[in-house]
Amino acid sequence: MAVGVRLAFALASRGGDASGGWVLARTRLDTGAKAAGWLRGEALRLAVRLDPGPRTRWAAPGTLHPARDPGPDAPTALRAWAEDRQRQARVRHLLAHGRALSFHFPDQGGAWYSLAAVPVPHPLRKAGETRMTETVPSTPPRCQAAGNVTPYVAEMAVNVTRAPGGPPRTTVRCALAPHLTFEHEGIVRELDGAEGHVWGSFGAGVPVWRVRVARACTGQAGHRPCGLYADHPGACVPARTDAPATP
């Protein structure tokens, strides 16, 4: 059996709204079981911080009151996710097989919270230590986020360059390997020949807000930015996996 790569996991919780996202907690753990435990614990921690009980000692009397506004309820969803045994068993199973996972919890007023686990290479062992083997998926994983293209942005994608190309897409998929950053990147419009693509940036629940022309990304899914442009948030997946989310 060929020697594989032992995987660790980069984990993060994030929160934000339409204006952006922020890292709330981040860590790195060396097994899928530990990663699953951290995700569950972080979900409960966020739920308590967002929706503490009426007898919480750190809150002054009268500070807390019931919220009955309609709409999504992130703390309730976080608790339900953390306390669902079947879901947690599924999370442990997927992480044990080196899968990248992300979970999104919308809240009132357009706010949101997310949990993510991304497999990364385990640090190299010192000389003399036994190397462990683990099967690595033959197909690199990709971010599963998708974003809508508004008519205004579609017009921008046509006008941003004189190079001929196809029509703008109405929905784009993130063309990155799994990443922990809020910003996603997808191809809004393919250009003819070697002109590249019109790329669009979007966020969780936020349509494409920015377009730019850049060459086709030829980097394989890896563990460092592919160099598409200076502030590129992650590694791209192999070519031709950039198909739109919908036909």
CSV table of C-alpha atoms in Angstrom, one decimal:
chain,number,residue,atom,x,y,z
A,1,MET,CA,0.0,0.0,0.0
A,2,ALA,CA,1.4,3.4,-1.0
A,3,VAL,CA,2.1,5.8,1.8
A,4,GLY,CA,-0.5,8.5,2.0
A,5,VAL,CA,-0.8,11.8,3.7
A,6,ARG,CA,-1.9,12.0,7.3
A,7,LEU,CA,-4.5,14.8,7.6
A,8,ALA,CA,-5.2,17.3,10.3
A,9,PHE,CA,-8.1,19.8,10.3
A,10,ALA,CA,-8.2,23.6,10.3
A,11,LEU,CA,-11.4,24.6,12.1
A,12,ALA,CA,-13.0,28.0,12.5
A,13,SER,CA,-16.3,29.6,13.6
A,14,ARG,CA,-17.3,32.8,11.9
A,15,GLY,CA,-20.1,35.4,12.2
A,16,GLY,CA,-21.1,38.3,10.2
A,17,ASP,CA,-23.8,40.0,8.1
A,18,ALA,CA,-24.1,41.5,4.6
A,19,SER,CA,-21.2,43.9,5.3
A,20,GLY,CA,-18.7,41.1,5.9
A,21,GLY,CA,-17.6,38.2,8.1
A,22,TRP,CA,-15.3,37.8,11.1
A,23,VAL,CA,-13.4,34.9,12.6
A,24,LEU,CA,-14.8,34.2,16.1
A,25,ALA,CA,-12.6,31.2,16.9
A,26,ARG,CA,-9.9,29.1,15.2
A,27,THR,CA,-7.9,26.1,15.9
A,28,ARG,CA,-6.1,23.1,14.3
A,29,LEU,CA,-6.6,19.5,15.5
A,30,ASP,CA,-4.9,16.3,14.4
A,31,THR,CA,-7.9,13.9,14.2
A,32,GLY,CA,-11.4,13.8,12.8
A,33,ALA,CA,-12.8,12.9,16.2
A,34,LYS,CA,-11.3,15.9,17.9
A,35,ALA,CA,-12.4,18.1,15.1
A,36,ALA,CA,-16.0,16.9,15.4
A,37,GLY,CA,-15.9,17.5,19.2
A,38,TRP,CA,-14.6,21.0,18.7
A,39,LEU,CA,-17.4,21.8,16.2
A,40,ARG,CA,-20.0,20.6,18.5
A,41,GLY,CA,-18.6,22.4,21.5
A,42,GLU,CA,-18.2,25.6,19.5
A,43,ALA,CA,-21.9,25.4,18.4
A,44,LEU,CA,-23.0,25.2,22.0
A,45,ARG,CA,-20.6,28.0,23.1
A,46,LEU,CA,-22.0,30.3,20.4
A,47,ALA,CA,-25.6,29.4,21.3
A,48,VAL,CA,-25.0,30.2,24.9
A,49,ARG,CA,-23.4,33.5,24.1
A,50,LEU,CA,-26.1,34.5,21.7
A,51,ASP,CA,-29.1,33.2,23.7
A,52,PRO,CA,-28.1,32.8,27.4
A,53,GLY,CA,-30.6,31.5,29.9
A,54,PRO,CA,-32.6,33.9,32.1
A,55,ARG,CA,-30.5,32.9,35.2
A,56,THR,CA,-27.1,33.7,33.6
A,57,ARG,CA,-24.9,35.0,36.3
A,58,TRP,CA,-22.8,37.4,34.2
A,59,ALA,CA,-25.8,39.4,33.0
A,60,ALA,CA,-27.2,42.1,35.2
A,61,PRO,CA,-30.9,41.8,36.1
A,62,GLY,CA,-33.1,43.2,33.4
A,63,THR,CA,-30.5,42.8,30.7
A,64,LEU,CA,-32.0,39.7,29.1
A,65,HIS,CA,-35.5,39.4,27.8
A,66,PRO,CA,-37.4,37.0,25.4
A,67,ALA,CA,-37.2,37.8,21.7
A,68,ARG,CA,-40.3,36.8,19.8
A,69,ASP,CA,-39.6,38.4,16.4
A,70,PRO,CA,-40.2,36.1,13.5
A,71,GLY,CA,-37.4,34.9,11.3
A,72,PRO,CA,-34.3,32.7,11.6
A,73,ASP,CA,-33.0,31.9,15.0
A,74,ALA,CA,-29.3,31.0,14.9
A,75,PRO,CA,-28.8,30.0,18.6
A,76,THR,CA,-31.8,27.6,18.5
A,77,ALA,CA,-30.5,26.1,15.3
A,78,LEU,CA,-26.9,25.8,16.7
A,79,ARG,CA,-28.3,24.0,19.8
A,80,ALA,CA,-30.4,21.6,17.7
A,81,TRP,CA,-27.5,20.8,15.4
A,82,ALA,CA,-25.2,20.1,18.4
A,83,GLU,CA,-27.7,17.9,20.2
A,84,ASP,CA,-28.8,15.9,17.2
A,85,ARG,CA,-27.0,12.5,17.7
A,86,GLN,CA,-27.5,11.4,14.1
A,87,ARG,CA,-26.1,14.6,12.7
A,88,GLN,CA,-23.1,14.4,15.0
A,89,ALA,CA,-22.5,10.8,14.0
A,90,ARG,CA,-22.6,11.8,10.3
A,91,VAL,CA,-20.1,14.7,11.0
A,92,ARG,CA,-17.7,12.2,12.7
A,93,HIS,CA,-18.0,9.8,9.8
A,94,LEU,CA,-17.3,12.4,7.1
A,95,LEU,CA,-14.4,13.9,9.0
A,96,ALA,CA,-12.9,10.4,9.5
A,97,HIS,CA,-12.8,10.1,5.8
A,98,GLY,CA,-11.1,13.5,5.2
A,99,ARG,CA,-14.1,15.5,4.1
A,100,ALA,CA,-14.3,19.2,4.3
A,101,LEU,CA,-17.5,20.4,6.1
A,102,SER,CA,-19.2,23.7,6.6
A,103,PHE,CA,-22.4,24.6,8.3
A,104,HIS,CA,-24.3,27.9,8.0
A,105,PHE,CA,-26.8,29.3,10.6
A,106,PRO,CA,-28.7,32.4,9.5
A,107,ASP,CA,-30.0,34.8,12.2
A,108,GLN,CA,-32.3,37.8,12.4
A,109,GLY,CA,-31.5,41.0,10.6
A,110,GLY,CA,-29.4,39.3,8.0
A,111,ALA,CA,-26.8,38.1,10.5
A,112,TRP,CA,-25.2,34.6,10.2
A,113,TYR,CA,-22.9,32.2,11.9
A,114,SER,CA,-20.9,29.4,10.4
A,115,LEU,CA,-18.7,26.4,11.4
A,116,ALA,CA,-16.1,24.9,9.1
A,117,ALA,CA,-13.6,22.1,9.1
A,118,VAL,CA,-11.0,21.8,6.3
A,119,PRO,CA,-8.5,18.9,6.0
A,120,VAL,CA,-4.9,20.1,5.7
A,121,PRO,CA,-1.6,18.1,5.6
A,122,HIS,CA,-0.4,17.0,9.0
A,123,PRO,CA,2.9,18.6,10.0
A,124,LEU,CA,5.9,16.5,9.0
A,125,ARG,CA,7.1,14.1,11.7
A,126,LYS,CA,10.6,14.2,13.1
A,127,ALA,CA,13.2,11.7,12.0
A,128,GLY,CA,12.6,8.3,13.5
A,129,GLU,CA,8.9,8.7,14.1
A,130,THR,CA,6.5,6.3,12.5
A,131,ARG,CA,4.5,7.7,9.7
A,132,MET,CA,0.8,7.0,9.6
A,133,THR,CA,-1.1,6.3,6.4
A,134,GLU,CA,-4.5,7.6,5.5
A,135,THR,CA,-6.3,7.4,2.2
A,136,VAL,CA,-6.6,10.8,0.5
A,137,PRO,CA,-9.6,11.4,-1.8
A,138,SER,CA,-8.4,11.2,-5.5
A,139,THR,CA,-10.6,14.1,-6.4
A,140,PRO,CA,-9.7,17.3,-4.6
A,141,PRO,CA,-12.6,18.8,-2.7
A,142,ARG,CA,-14.1,22.1,-3.7
A,143,CYS,CA,-16.1,24.8,-1.8
A,144,GLN,CA,-19.8,24.2,-2.3
A,145,ALA,CA,-20.9,27.8,-2.1
A,146,ALA,CA,-22.9,29.4,-4.9
A,147,GLY,CA,-24.0,33.0,-5.6
A,148,ASN,CA,-26.5,34.8,-7.7
A,149,VAL,CA,-25.6,37.3,-10.4
A,150,THR,CA,-28.0,40.3,-10.4
A,151,PRO,CA,-28.8,42.0,-13.8
A,152,TYR,CA,-26.7,45.0,-12.8
A,153,VAL,CA,-23.6,42.7,-12.1
A,154,ALA,CA,-24.3,40.8,-15.4
A,155,GLU,CA,-24.1,44.1,-17.2
A,156,MET,CA,-20.9,44.9,-15.5
A,157,ALA,CA,-19.5,41.5,-16.5
A,158,VAL,CA,-20.2,42.4,-20.2
A,159,ASN,CA,-18.8,45.9,-20.0
A,160,VAL,CA,-15.7,45.3,-17.9
A,161,THR,CA,-13.8,44.0,-21.0
A,162,ARG,CA,-14.0,44.3,-24.8
A,163,ALA,CA,-12.8,40.7,-25.3
A,164,PRO,CA,-15.5,38.5,-26.8
A,165,GLY,CA,-17.0,35.7,-24.7
A,166,GLY,CA,-20.1,33.9,-23.6
A,167,PRO,CA,-23.1,35.4,-21.9
A,168,PRO,CA,-23.0,36.1,-18.1
A,169,ARG,CA,-24.2,33.3,-15.8
A,170,THR,CA,-27.1,33.8,-13.6
A,171,THR,CA,-25.6,31.6,-10.8
A,172,VAL,CA,-21.9,30.9,-10.1
A,173,ARG,CA,-20.2,28.2,-8.1
A,174,CYS,CA,-17.2,28.9,-5.9
A,175,ALA,CA,-14.1,27.9,-7.9
A,176,LEU,CA,-11.9,27.5,-4.8
A,177,ALA,CA,-10.8,24.5,-2.8
A,178,PRO,CA,-12.5,24.6,0.7
A,179,HIS,CA,-11.5,27.7,2.5
A,180,LEU,CA,-12.3,29.5,5.8
A,181,THR,CA,-12.5,33.0,4.3
A,182,PHE,CA,-15.9,34.8,3.9
A,183,GLU,CA,-15.2,35.8,0.3
A,184,HIS,CA,-15.9,33.3,-2.5
A,185,GLU,CA,-14.7,33.4,-6.1
A,186,GLY,CA,-16.6,32.2,-9.1
A,187,ILE,CA,-16.6,32.6,-12.9
A,188,VAL,CA,-19.4,34.9,-14.0
A,189,ARG,CA,-18.4,34.9,-17.7
A,190,GLU,CA,-16.0,32.9,-19.8
A,191,LEU,CA,-14.0,34.8,-22.4
A,192,ASP,CA,-12.9,33.4,-25.8
A,193,GLY,CA,-9.4,32.0,-26.5
A,194,ALA,CA,-6.8,32.8,-23.9
A,195,GLU,CA,-8.5,35.9,-22.6
A,196,GLY,CA,-9.4,34.3,-19.3
A,197,HIS,CA,-12.6,34.8,-17.3
A,198,VAL,CA,-14.6,37.5,-15.7
A,199,TRP,CA,-14.4,36.5,-12.1
A,200,GLY,CA,-17.0,37.5,-9.4
A,201,SER,CA,-16.7,37.8,-5.6
A,202,PHE,CA,-19.7,36.9,-3.4
A,203,GLY,CA,-20.5,35.9,0.1
A,204,ALA,CA,-22.7,33.6,2.1
A,205,GLY,CA,-26.2,34.7,1.1
A,206,VAL,CA,-24.8,37.8,-0.7
A,207,PRO,CA,-24.9,38.0,-4.5
A,208,VAL,CA,-21.9,38.8,-6.6
A,209,TRP,CA,-20.7,42.3,-5.7
A,210,ARG,CA,-17.5,42.7,-7.6
A,211,VAL,CA,-16.1,41.5,-11.0
A,212,ARG,CA,-12.6,41.5,-12.4
A,213,VAL,CA,-10.9,40.0,-15.5
A,214,ALA,CA,-8.2,37.5,-14.8
A,215,ARG,CA,-6.6,34.5,-16.6
A,216,ALA,CA,-8.0,31.0,-16.2
A,217,CYS,CA,-6.8,29.5,-12.9
A,218,THR,CA,-4.6,26.5,-13.7
A,219,GLY,CA,-3.5,25.7,-10.2
A,220,GLN,CA,-4.5,22.4,-8.7
A,221,ALA,CA,-6.4,22.2,-5.4
A,222,GLY,CA,-3.7,22.5,-2.8
A,223,HIS,CA,-2.9,24.2,0.5
A,224,ARG,CA,-1.7,27.6,-0.6
A,225,PRO,CA,-3.1,30.3,-2.9
A,226,CYS,CA,-2.7,29.6,-6.6
A,227,GLY,CA,-1.5,33.2,-7.3
A,228,LEU,CA,-4.5,34.2,-9.5
A,229,TYR,CA,-4.2,37.7,-8.0
A,230,ALA,CA,-2.7,39.3,-5.0
A,231,ASP,CA,-5.5,38.9,-2.4
A,232,HIS,CA,-6.7,35.5,-3.7
A,233,PRO,CA,-8.3,33.8,-0.7
A,234,GLY,CA,-7.4,30.2,-1.4
A,235,ALA,CA,-6.4,27.5,-3.9
A,236,CYS,CA,-8.4,26.8,-7.0
A,237,VAL,CA,-9.7,23.4,-8.0
A,238,PRO,CA,-8.6,21.8,-11.3
A,239,ALA,CA,-9.7,23.2,-14.6
A,240,ARG,CA,-13.2,22.6,-15.9
A,241,THR,CA,-14.8,22.1,-12.5
A,242,ASP,CA,-16.0,25.6,-12.7
A,243,ALA,CA,-19.4,24.8,-14.2
A,244,PRO,CA,-22.3,27.0,-13.1
A,245,ALA,CA,-24.4,25.8,-10.2
A,246,THR,CA,-27.5,25.6,-12.5
A,247,PRO,CA,-27.7,25.0,-16.2
